[in-house]
Amino acid sequence: MIQLTNVEKSFPHKGQLVHAVNDVTLSIEAGEIFGLIGYSGAGKSTLLRCMNLLEKPTSGRVVVDGQELTTLSKGALQKARRKIGMIFQHFHLLSSATVADNIAFPLRLEGMSRSDIKTRVEEMLHVVGLDGYESKYPSQLSGGQKQRVAIARALANKPDILLCDEATSALDPETTGSILKLLLDINRTLRLTIVIVTHQMEVVREICDRVAVMSEGKIVETGSVADILVNPTHPVTRRLTGMAAESAKRSFAELAEADASIVQIAFQGSLTYEPVLADVAVQTGCRFSILQGSIDLLKDVPYGRLTLKWTGDEASRRRAIMSLQARGCTVTAYESETETEVGASC
Ligand SMILES: Nc1ncnc2c1ncn2[C@@H]1O[C@H](COP(=O)(O)OP(=O)(O)OP(=O)(O)O)[C@@H](O)[C@H]1O
C-alpha cells in the first residue's frame, strides 16, 4: 500500500544540511494502523509528509497503491493525494467557516454538486459523531470536537489512507482516548489504512498493529507492537517503552541481594493466562518471589512483565530460565554480584 525505498530528506540550515530523514525503507500494508514513534526531532513528521509528498524527498521512491508519487505530474499528484487524507496536531480548520463548510472544502475543490456535498457532509458528521453540528464555528467547539471535524474533512473524499501527525498531542487523556477509539472504528468499518506519528507509547499501545521507531532520521526498529513492547532491542525503543537498560539495571541492582539473582520475564498473548511459572517451578525445583509485575493490554492482546527473585542453586536457576524461554517468555537476567547481563545466553 505504502512503500518507501531509500527515502532521504535534507534541509539546508545555516549553511549545513540537516538530514531529517536518512535512507528510510519501509512497507505499510493496506488496512493496518501503523505507528511512527520517536523523540522530538527524530524525523517522524518529515517522513509522514514524504508519504503524500507534502515534503518532496531529496532522493528515494514513494509508491502508494502501486503509483510512484515522486514521478507524477502536478495534476496527477493532486489526484493521487485525494486518496490520502491528513490530520494535524492543531486541527488546521478554517476559523471563519462553519463545520459544514470546513468539511465541504475538499469536495468543492473536486467540483461536487451542492446536493451531493450536503449529503456527504451529513454522512461524514455521522461517522465522527457530530450529527447536528453543521452550523457551528470552530471557536464554539472543544479540542476533541475540532479534531473530529478535521477527521470528517480528511475522510470527505473517501481516501484509502489517513495520515495523522501528532493528532492527539494537543488533547487531554480522556479526549485522546475517544479520538483513538474513533480512529480504530473508522479503520475497521471503512478499511482505512492509518499511519500515526506520535511520541506517546500509549497511542501506539492502544491502536497500532505495527510500529517503526525513529531516531536521528533513521528507522531503528520495526515490528508488531507486542514484539516491540515485550522485547525492545534498540536503546531508544527501550527508553520509549520504559525498559531502558540502565534504569532496569539500577532497579535490579537495588532489588538484588548478594546471594540472589533477579530475573525479568516478559510474555504476551495466551501465555498470559497459562500457569507457566508454577509449571517451571515444579519442573526445575527452583522457587521464586515476585518483586514487581504488571499485565496490560496492547489493543486486544494481553502482555505482561514480572520481576522475579529466584532461590535455589545456580544450575536449577539456569534450568528455570531455559524452561521459561522454551515456553515463549523473554527472559532478562542480571547477576546481582556483577550486574552482568546474561539474558538469553542462560
Ligand atoms: N522545513 C525545515 N527546515 C529545516 N529543518 C527542518 C525542517 N523541517 C524539519 N527540520 C528538521 O528536521 C529534523 C526532523 O524534524 P521533524 O519535525 O520531522 O521531527 P519529529 O520527529 O517529527 O519531531 P517533533 O515531534 O518535534 O515534531 C529536525 O532537526 C528539524 O529541525
mmCIF file of N, CA, C and O in Angstrom, residues 95-168:
data_model
loop_
_atom_site.group_PDB
_atom_site.id
_atom_site.type_symbol
_atom_site.label_atom_id
_atom_site.label_comp_id
_atom_site.label_asym_id
_atom_site.label_seq_id
_atom_site.Cartn_x
_atom_site.Cartn_y
_atom_site.Cartn_z
ATOM 1 N N SER A 95 -11.156 29.037 10.496
ATOM 2 C CA SER A 95 -11.919 29.554 11.647
ATOM 3 C C SER A 95 -13.149 30.362 11.219
ATOM 4 O O SER A 95 -14.128 30.446 11.950
ATOM 5 N N SER A 96 -13.121 30.945 10.004
ATOM 6 C CA SER A 96 -14.257 31.772 9.576
ATOM 7 C C SER A 96 -15.335 30.953 8.862
ATOM 8 O O SER A 96 -16.340 31.493 8.423
ATOM 9 N N ALA A 97 -15.116 29.639 8.741
ATOM 10 C CA ALA A 97 -16.102 28.790 8.049
ATOM 11 C C ALA A 97 -16.800 27.882 9.053
ATOM 12 O O ALA A 97 -16.222 27.500 10.069
ATOM 13 N N THR A 98 -18.054 27.541 8.749
ATOM 14 C CA THR A 98 -18.789 26.623 9.623
ATOM 15 C C THR A 98 -18.189 25.224 9.515
ATOM 16 O O THR A 98 -17.379 24.941 8.610
ATOM 17 N N VAL A 99 -18.650 24.365 10.424
ATOM 18 C CA VAL A 99 -18.229 22.955 10.386
ATOM 19 C C VAL A 99 -18.542 22.363 9.009
ATOM 20 O O VAL A 99 -17.693 21.730 8.368
ATOM 21 N N ALA A 100 -19.772 22.617 8.518
ATOM 22 C CA ALA A 100 -20.172 22.050 7.220
ATOM 23 C C ALA A 100 -19.252 22.550 6.107
ATOM 24 O O ALA A 100 -18.816 21.772 5.242
ATOM 25 N N ASP A 101 -18.935 23.855 6.136
ATOM 26 C CA ASP A 101 -18.081 24.405 5.071
ATOM 27 C C ASP A 101 -16.653 23.871 5.159
ATOM 28 O O ASP A 101 -15.987 23.687 4.134
ATOM 29 N N ASN A 102 -16.182 23.645 6.393
ATOM 30 C CA ASN A 102 -14.855 23.054 6.540
ATOM 31 C C ASN A 102 -14.807 21.673 5.889
ATOM 32 O O ASN A 102 -13.863 21.353 5.171
ATOM 33 N N ILE A 103 -15.851 20.883 6.148
ATOM 34 C CA ILE A 103 -15.856 19.514 5.606
ATOM 35 C C ILE A 103 -16.070 19.543 4.090
ATOM 36 O O ILE A 103 -15.527 18.722 3.345
ATOM 37 N N ALA A 104 -16.861 20.545 3.647
ATOM 38 C CA ALA A 104 -17.184 20.642 2.204
ATOM 39 C C ALA A 104 -15.998 21.124 1.375
ATOM 40 O O ALA A 104 -15.959 20.918 0.153
ATOM 41 N N PHE A 105 -15.026 21.758 2.038
ATOM 42 C CA PHE A 105 -13.928 22.411 1.316
ATOM 43 C C PHE A 105 -13.273 21.507 0.239
ATOM 44 O O PHE A 105 -13.230 21.876 -0.938
ATOM 45 N N PRO A 106 -12.808 20.313 0.609
ATOM 46 C CA PRO A 106 -12.163 19.479 -0.424
ATOM 47 C C PRO A 106 -13.149 19.002 -1.484
ATOM 48 O O PRO A 106 -12.754 18.723 -2.620
ATOM 49 N N LEU A 107 -14.437 18.917 -1.127
ATOM 50 C CA LEU A 107 -15.434 18.433 -2.088
ATOM 51 C C LEU A 107 -15.709 19.500 -3.143
ATOM 52 O O LEU A 107 -15.910 19.202 -4.321
ATOM 53 N N ARG A 108 -15.711 20.781 -2.701
ATOM 54 C CA ARG A 108 -15.907 21.882 -3.662
ATOM 55 C C ARG A 108 -14.741 21.924 -4.642
ATOM 56 O O ARG A 108 -14.932 22.133 -5.835
ATOM 57 N N LEU A 109 -13.518 21.713 -4.088
ATOM 58 C CA LEU A 109 -12.339 21.725 -4.979
ATOM 59 C C LEU A 109 -12.464 20.654 -6.060
ATOM 60 O O LEU A 109 -11.989 20.813 -7.175
ATOM 61 N N GLU A 110 -13.158 19.593 -5.701
ATOM 62 C CA GLU A 110 -13.308 18.476 -6.644
ATOM 63 C C GLU A 110 -14.455 18.712 -7.624
ATOM 64 O O GLU A 110 -14.651 17.931 -8.558
ATOM 65 N N GLY A 111 -15.248 19.773 -7.378
ATOM 66 C CA GLY A 111 -16.363 20.100 -8.275
ATOM 67 C C GLY A 111 -17.625 19.309 -8.023
ATOM 68 O O GLY A 111 -18.469 19.157 -8.910
ATOM 69 N N MET A 112 -17.802 18.811 -6.807
ATOM 70 C CA MET A 112 -19.002 18.025 -6.490
ATOM 71 C C MET A 112 -20.237 18.939 -6.445
ATOM 72 O O MET A 112 -20.119 20.115 -6.089
ATOM 73 N N SER A 113 -21.396 18.420 -6.782
ATOM 74 C CA SER A 113 -22.616 19.245 -6.800
ATOM 75 C C SER A 113 -23.031 19.590 -5.363
ATOM 76 O O SER A 113 -22.692 18.876 -4.418
ATOM 77 N N ARG A 114 -23.812 20.694 -5.233
ATOM 78 C CA ARG A 114 -24.244 21.165 -3.904
ATOM 79 C C ARG A 114 -24.989 20.083 -3.129
ATOM 80 O O ARG A 114 -24.747 19.871 -1.944
ATOM 81 N N SER A 115 -25.925 19.410 -3.839
ATOM 82 C CA SER A 115 -26.740 18.432 -3.100
ATOM 83 C C SER A 115 -25.894 17.224 -2.685
ATOM 84 O O SER A 115 -26.055 16.697 -1.580
ATOM 85 N N ASP A 116 -24.944 16.828 -3.538
ATOM 86 C CA ASP A 116 -24.068 15.707 -3.149
ATOM 87 C C ASP A 116 -23.172 16.113 -1.977
ATOM 88 O O ASP A 116 -22.898 15.312 -1.079
ATOM 89 N N ILE A 117 -22.728 17.379 -1.997
ATOM 90 C CA ILE A 117 -21.877 17.854 -0.891
ATOM 91 C C ILE A 117 -22.656 17.797 0.418
ATOM 92 O O ILE A 117 -22.157 17.306 1.433
ATOM 93 N N LYS A 118 -23.915 18.253 0.360
ATOM 94 C CA LYS A 118 -24.739 18.266 1.580
ATOM 95 C C LYS A 118 -24.875 16.838 2.141
ATOM 96 O O LYS A 118 -24.688 16.589 3.333
ATOM 97 N N THR A 119 -25.160 15.908 1.233
ATOM 98 C CA THR A 119 -25.317 14.510 1.668
ATOM 99 C C THR A 119 -24.009 13.979 2.260
ATOM 100 O O THR A 119 -24.004 13.351 3.322
ATOM 101 N N ARG A 120 -22.885 14.251 1.574
ATOM 102 C CA ARG A 120 -21.598 13.734 2.034
ATOM 103 C C ARG A 120 -21.218 14.347 3.386
ATOM 104 O O ARG A 120 -20.712 13.653 4.273
ATOM 105 N N VAL A 121 -21.492 15.660 3.550
ATOM 106 C CA VAL A 121 -21.144 16.317 4.819
ATOM 107 C C VAL A 121 -21.933 15.675 5.957
ATOM 108 O O VAL A 121 -21.374 15.367 7.021
ATOM 109 N N GLU A 122 -23.226 15.429 5.724
ATOM 110 C CA GLU A 122 -24.048 14.798 6.775
ATOM 111 C C GLU A 122 -23.521 13.401 7.104
ATOM 112 O O GLU A 122 -23.428 13.014 8.268
ATOM 113 N N GLU A 123 -23.148 12.684 6.047
ATOM 114 C CA GLU A 123 -22.623 11.325 6.235
ATOM 115 C C GLU A 123 -21.345 11.371 7.089
ATOM 116 O O GLU A 123 -21.175 10.609 8.046
ATOM 117 N N MET A 124 -20.458 12.322 6.763
ATOM 118 C CA MET A 124 -19.181 12.414 7.484
ATOM 119 C C MET A 124 -19.385 12.850 8.934
ATOM 120 O O MET A 124 -18.717 12.367 9.840
ATOM 121 N N LEU A 125 -20.331 13.769 9.137
ATOM 122 C CA LEU A 125 -20.614 14.204 10.516
ATOM 123 C C LEU A 125 -21.112 13.026 11.346
ATOM 124 O O LEU A 125 -20.788 12.895 12.533
ATOM 125 N N HIS A 126 -21.894 12.164 10.700
ATOM 126 C CA HIS A 126 -22.405 10.995 11.417
ATOM 127 C C HIS A 126 -21.249 10.051 11.777
ATOM 128 O O HIS A 126 -21.161 9.565 12.904
ATOM 129 N N VAL A 127 -20.339 9.865 10.812
ATOM 130 C CA VAL A 127 -19.195 8.963 11.057
ATOM 131 C C VAL A 127 -18.393 9.429 12.274
ATOM 132 O O VAL A 127 -17.957 8.627 13.101
ATOM 133 N N VAL A 128 -18.212 10.750 12.410
ATOM 134 C CA VAL A 128 -17.360 11.240 13.513
ATOM 135 C C VAL A 128 -18.174 11.607 14.767
ATOM 136 O O VAL A 128 -17.639 12.155 15.728
ATOM 137 N N GLY A 129 -19.470 11.290 14.751
ATOM 138 C CA GLY A 129 -20.295 11.512 15.941
ATOM 139 C C GLY A 129 -20.635 12.961 16.201
ATOM 140 O O GLY A 129 -20.767 13.372 17.359
ATOM 141 N N LEU A 130 -20.767 13.773 15.138
ATOM 142 C CA LEU A 130 -21.113 15.187 15.326
ATOM 143 C C LEU A 130 -22.392 15.550 14.556
ATOM 144 O O LEU A 130 -22.499 16.649 14.002
ATOM 145 N N ASP A 131 -23.372 14.656 14.562
ATOM 146 C CA ASP A 131 -24.653 14.976 13.893
ATOM 147 C C ASP A 131 -25.192 16.275 14.465
ATOM 148 O O ASP A 131 -25.174 16.481 15.693
ATOM 149 N N GLY A 132 -25.674 17.154 13.608
ATOM 150 C CA GLY A 132 -26.308 18.397 14.074
ATOM 151 C C GLY A 132 -25.341 19.550 14.311
ATOM 152 O O GLY A 132 -25.747 20.631 14.722
ATOM 153 N N TYR A 133 -24.036 19.352 14.053
ATOM 154 C CA TYR A 133 -23.045 20.409 14.314
ATOM 155 C C TYR A 133 -22.732 21.249 13.072
ATOM 156 O O TYR A 133 -21.848 22.105 13.112
ATOM 157 N N GLU A 134 -23.478 21.049 11.972
ATOM 158 C CA GLU A 134 -23.161 21.704 10.691
ATOM 159 C C GLU A 134 -22.882 23.193 10.805
ATOM 160 O O GLU A 134 -21.954 23.734 10.213
ATOM 161 N N SER A 135 -23.757 23.903 11.573
ATOM 162 C CA SER A 135 -23.713 25.371 11.540
ATOM 163 C C SER A 135 -22.781 25.987 12.577
ATOM 164 O O SER A 135 -22.665 27.208 12.657
ATOM 165 N N LYS A 136 -22.161 25.148 13.379
ATOM 166 C CA LYS A 136 -21.261 25.709 14.400
ATOM 167 C C LYS A 136 -19.956 26.158 13.753
ATOM 168 O O LYS A 136 -19.584 25.706 12.680
ATOM 169 N N TYR A 137 -19.249 27.046 14.487
ATOM 170 C CA TYR A 137 -17.929 27.512 14.043
ATOM 171 C C TYR A 137 -16.865 26.839 14.912
ATOM 172 O O TYR A 137 -17.139 26.489 16.066
ATOM 173 N N PRO A 138 -15.643 26.684 14.403
ATOM 174 C CA PRO A 138 -14.592 26.021 15.185
ATOM 175 C C PRO A 138 -14.432 26.613 16.588
ATOM 176 O O PRO A 138 -14.193 25.874 17.552
ATOM 177 N N SER A 139 -14.591 27.939 16.728
ATOM 178 C CA SER A 139 -14.388 28.554 18.049
ATOM 179 C C SER A 139 -15.439 28.080 19.065
ATOM 180 O O SER A 139 -15.265 28.259 20.269
ATOM 181 N N GLN A 140 -16.523 27.480 18.583
ATOM 182 C CA GLN A 140 -17.573 27.009 19.502
ATOM 183 C C GLN A 140 -17.364 25.535 19.886
ATOM 184 O O GLN A 140 -18.215 24.960 20.561
ATOM 185 N N LEU A 141 -16.241 24.963 19.436
ATOM 186 C CA LEU A 141 -16.016 23.521 19.667
ATOM 187 C C LEU A 141 -14.857 23.259 20.622
ATOM 188 O O LEU A 141 -13.927 24.074 20.718
ATOM 189 N N SER A 142 -14.922 22.110 21.294
ATOM 190 C CA SER A 142 -13.788 21.689 22.129
ATOM 191 C C SER A 142 -12.681 21.150 21.213
ATOM 192 O O SER A 142 -12.913 20.909 20.013
ATOM 193 N N GLY A 143 -11.499 20.923 21.790
ATOM 194 C CA GLY A 143 -10.378 20.382 21.000
ATOM 195 C C GLY A 143 -10.734 19.050 20.345
ATOM 196 O O GLY A 143 -10.448 18.821 19.171
ATOM 197 N N GLY A 144 -11.392 18.188 21.121
ATOM 198 C CA GLY A 144 -11.759 16.871 20.589
ATOM 199 C C GLY A 144 -12.747 17.004 19.437
ATOM 200 O O GLY A 144 -12.643 16.292 18.430
ATOM 201 N N GLN A 145 -13.706 17.931 19.589
ATOM 202 C CA GLN A 145 -14.691 18.130 18.509
ATOM 203 C C GLN A 145 -14.016 18.712 17.263
ATOM 204 O O GLN A 145 -14.331 18.327 16.136
ATOM 205 N N LYS A 146 -13.049 19.628 17.493
ATOM 206 C CA LYS A 146 -12.327 20.186 16.339
ATOM 207 C C LYS A 146 -11.599 19.072 15.584
ATOM 208 O O LYS A 146 -11.590 19.026 14.357
ATOM 209 N N GLN A 147 -10.968 18.160 16.356
ATOM 210 C CA GLN A 147 -10.246 17.075 15.675
ATOM 211 C C GLN A 147 -11.223 16.157 14.945
ATOM 212 O O GLN A 147 -10.914 15.644 13.870
ATOM 213 N N ARG A 148 -12.434 15.987 15.481
ATOM 214 C CA ARG A 148 -13.445 15.185 14.774
ATOM 215 C C ARG A 148 -13.830 15.841 13.447
ATOM 216 O O ARG A 148 -14.008 15.170 12.429
ATOM 217 N N VAL A 149 -13.957 17.180 13.466
ATOM 218 C CA VAL A 149 -14.272 17.895 12.217
ATOM 219 C C VAL A 149 -13.113 17.699 11.226
ATOM 220 O O VAL A 149 -13.328 17.439 10.032
ATOM 221 N N ALA A 150 -11.885 17.808 11.734
ATOM 222 C CA ALA A 150 -10.720 17.622 10.857
ATOM 223 C C ALA A 150 -10.717 16.203 10.270
ATOM 224 O O ALA A 150 -10.387 16.009 9.092
ATOM 225 N N ILE A 151 -11.102 15.224 11.073
ATOM 226 C CA ILE A 151 -11.160 13.838 10.567
ATOM 227 C C ILE A 151 -12.253 13.729 9.489
ATOM 228 O O ILE A 151 -12.050 13.137 8.429
ATOM 229 N N ALA A 152 -13.422 14.356 9.768
ATOM 230 C CA ALA A 152 -14.520 14.321 8.783
ATOM 231 C C ALA A 152 -14.062 14.949 7.466
ATOM 232 O O ALA A 152 -14.330 14.425 6.380
ATOM 233 N N ARG A 153 -13.342 16.079 7.563
ATOM 234 C CA ARG A 153 -12.851 16.741 6.344
ATOM 235 C C ARG A 153 -11.840 15.845 5.615
ATOM 236 O O ARG A 153 -11.870 15.710 4.395
ATOM 237 N N ALA A 154 -10.960 15.199 6.406
ATOM 238 C CA ALA A 154 -9.945 14.335 5.783
ATOM 239 C C ALA A 154 -10.584 13.118 5.109
ATOM 240 O O ALA A 154 -10.037 12.585 4.147
ATOM 241 N N LEU A 155 -11.752 12.689 5.634
ATOM 242 C CA LEU A 155 -12.402 11.495 5.073
ATOM 243 C C LEU A 155 -13.384 11.832 3.959
ATOM 244 O O LEU A 155 -13.911 10.929 3.292
ATOM 245 N N ALA A 156 -13.669 13.138 3.766
ATOM 246 C CA ALA A 156 -14.742 13.542 2.853
ATOM 247 C C ALA A 156 -14.544 13.002 1.440
ATOM 248 O O ALA A 156 -15.501 12.605 0.780
ATOM 249 N N ASN A 157 -13.307 12.952 0.980
ATOM 250 C CA ASN A 157 -13.026 12.447 -0.373
ATOM 251 C C ASN A 157 -12.926 10.930 -0.423
ATOM 252 O O ASN A 157 -12.466 10.376 -1.420
ATOM 253 N N LYS A 158 -13.316 10.283 0.672
ATOM 254 C CA LYS A 158 -13.237 8.812 0.764
ATOM 255 C C LYS A 158 -11.831 8.303 0.422
ATOM 256 O O LYS A 158 -11.637 7.530 -0.535
ATOM 257 N N PRO A 159 -10.832 8.740 1.196
ATOM 258 C CA PRO A 159 -9.459 8.290 0.914
ATOM 259 C C PRO A 159 -9.254 6.838 1.343
ATOM 260 O O PRO A 159 -10.080 6.279 2.066
ATOM 261 N N ASP A 160 -8.145 6.265 0.891
ATOM 262 C CA ASP A 160 -7.781 4.904 1.321
ATOM 263 C C ASP A 160 -6.836 4.967 2.513
ATOM 264 O O ASP A 160 -6.647 3.988 3.226
ATOM 265 N N ILE A 161 -6.188 6.140 2.666
ATOM 266 C CA ILE A 161 -5.143 6.272 3.693
ATOM 267 C C ILE A 161 -5.411 7.534 4.506
ATOM 268 O O ILE A 161 -5.810 8.563 3.947
ATOM 269 N N LEU A 162 -5.185 7.444 5.820
ATOM 270 C CA LEU A 162 -5.261 8.644 6.657
ATOM 271 C C LEU A 162 -3.919 8.805 7.370
ATOM 272 O O LEU A 162 -3.473 7.901 8.089
ATOM 273 N N LEU A 163 -3.264 9.951 7.141
ATOM 274 C CA LEU A 163 -2.003 10.250 7.827
ATOM 275 C C LEU A 163 -2.316 11.147 9.017
ATOM 276 O O LEU A 163 -3.005 12.168 8.868
ATOM 277 N N CYS A 164 -1.841 10.780 10.184
ATOM 278 C CA CYS A 164 -2.163 11.532 11.403
ATOM 279 C C CYS A 164 -0.864 12.039 12.031
ATOM 280 O O CYS A 164 -0.044 11.241 12.493
ATOM 281 N N ASP A 165 -0.681 13.358 12.036
ATOM 282 C CA ASP A 165 0.551 13.933 12.579
ATOM 283 C C ASP A 165 0.306 14.451 13.997
ATOM 284 O O ASP A 165 -0.242 15.538 14.171
ATOM 285 N N GLU A 166 0.694 13.672 14.984
ATOM 286 C CA GLU A 166 0.505 14.033 16.403
ATOM 287 C C GLU A 166 -0.943 14.468 16.655
ATOM 288 O O GLU A 166 -1.195 15.460 17.335
ATOM 289 N N ALA A 167 -1.900 13.680 16.123
ATOM 290 C CA ALA A 167 -3.310 14.105 16.122
ATOM 291 C C ALA A 167 -3.920 14.220 17.509
ATOM 292 O O ALA A 167 -4.954 14.860 17.678
ATOM 293 N N THR A 168 -3.287 13.592 18.514
ATOM 294 C CA THR A 168 -3.884 13.665 19.855
ATOM 295 C C THR A 168 -2.988 14.418 20.843
ATOM 296 O O THR A 168 -3.315 14.494 22.027
#
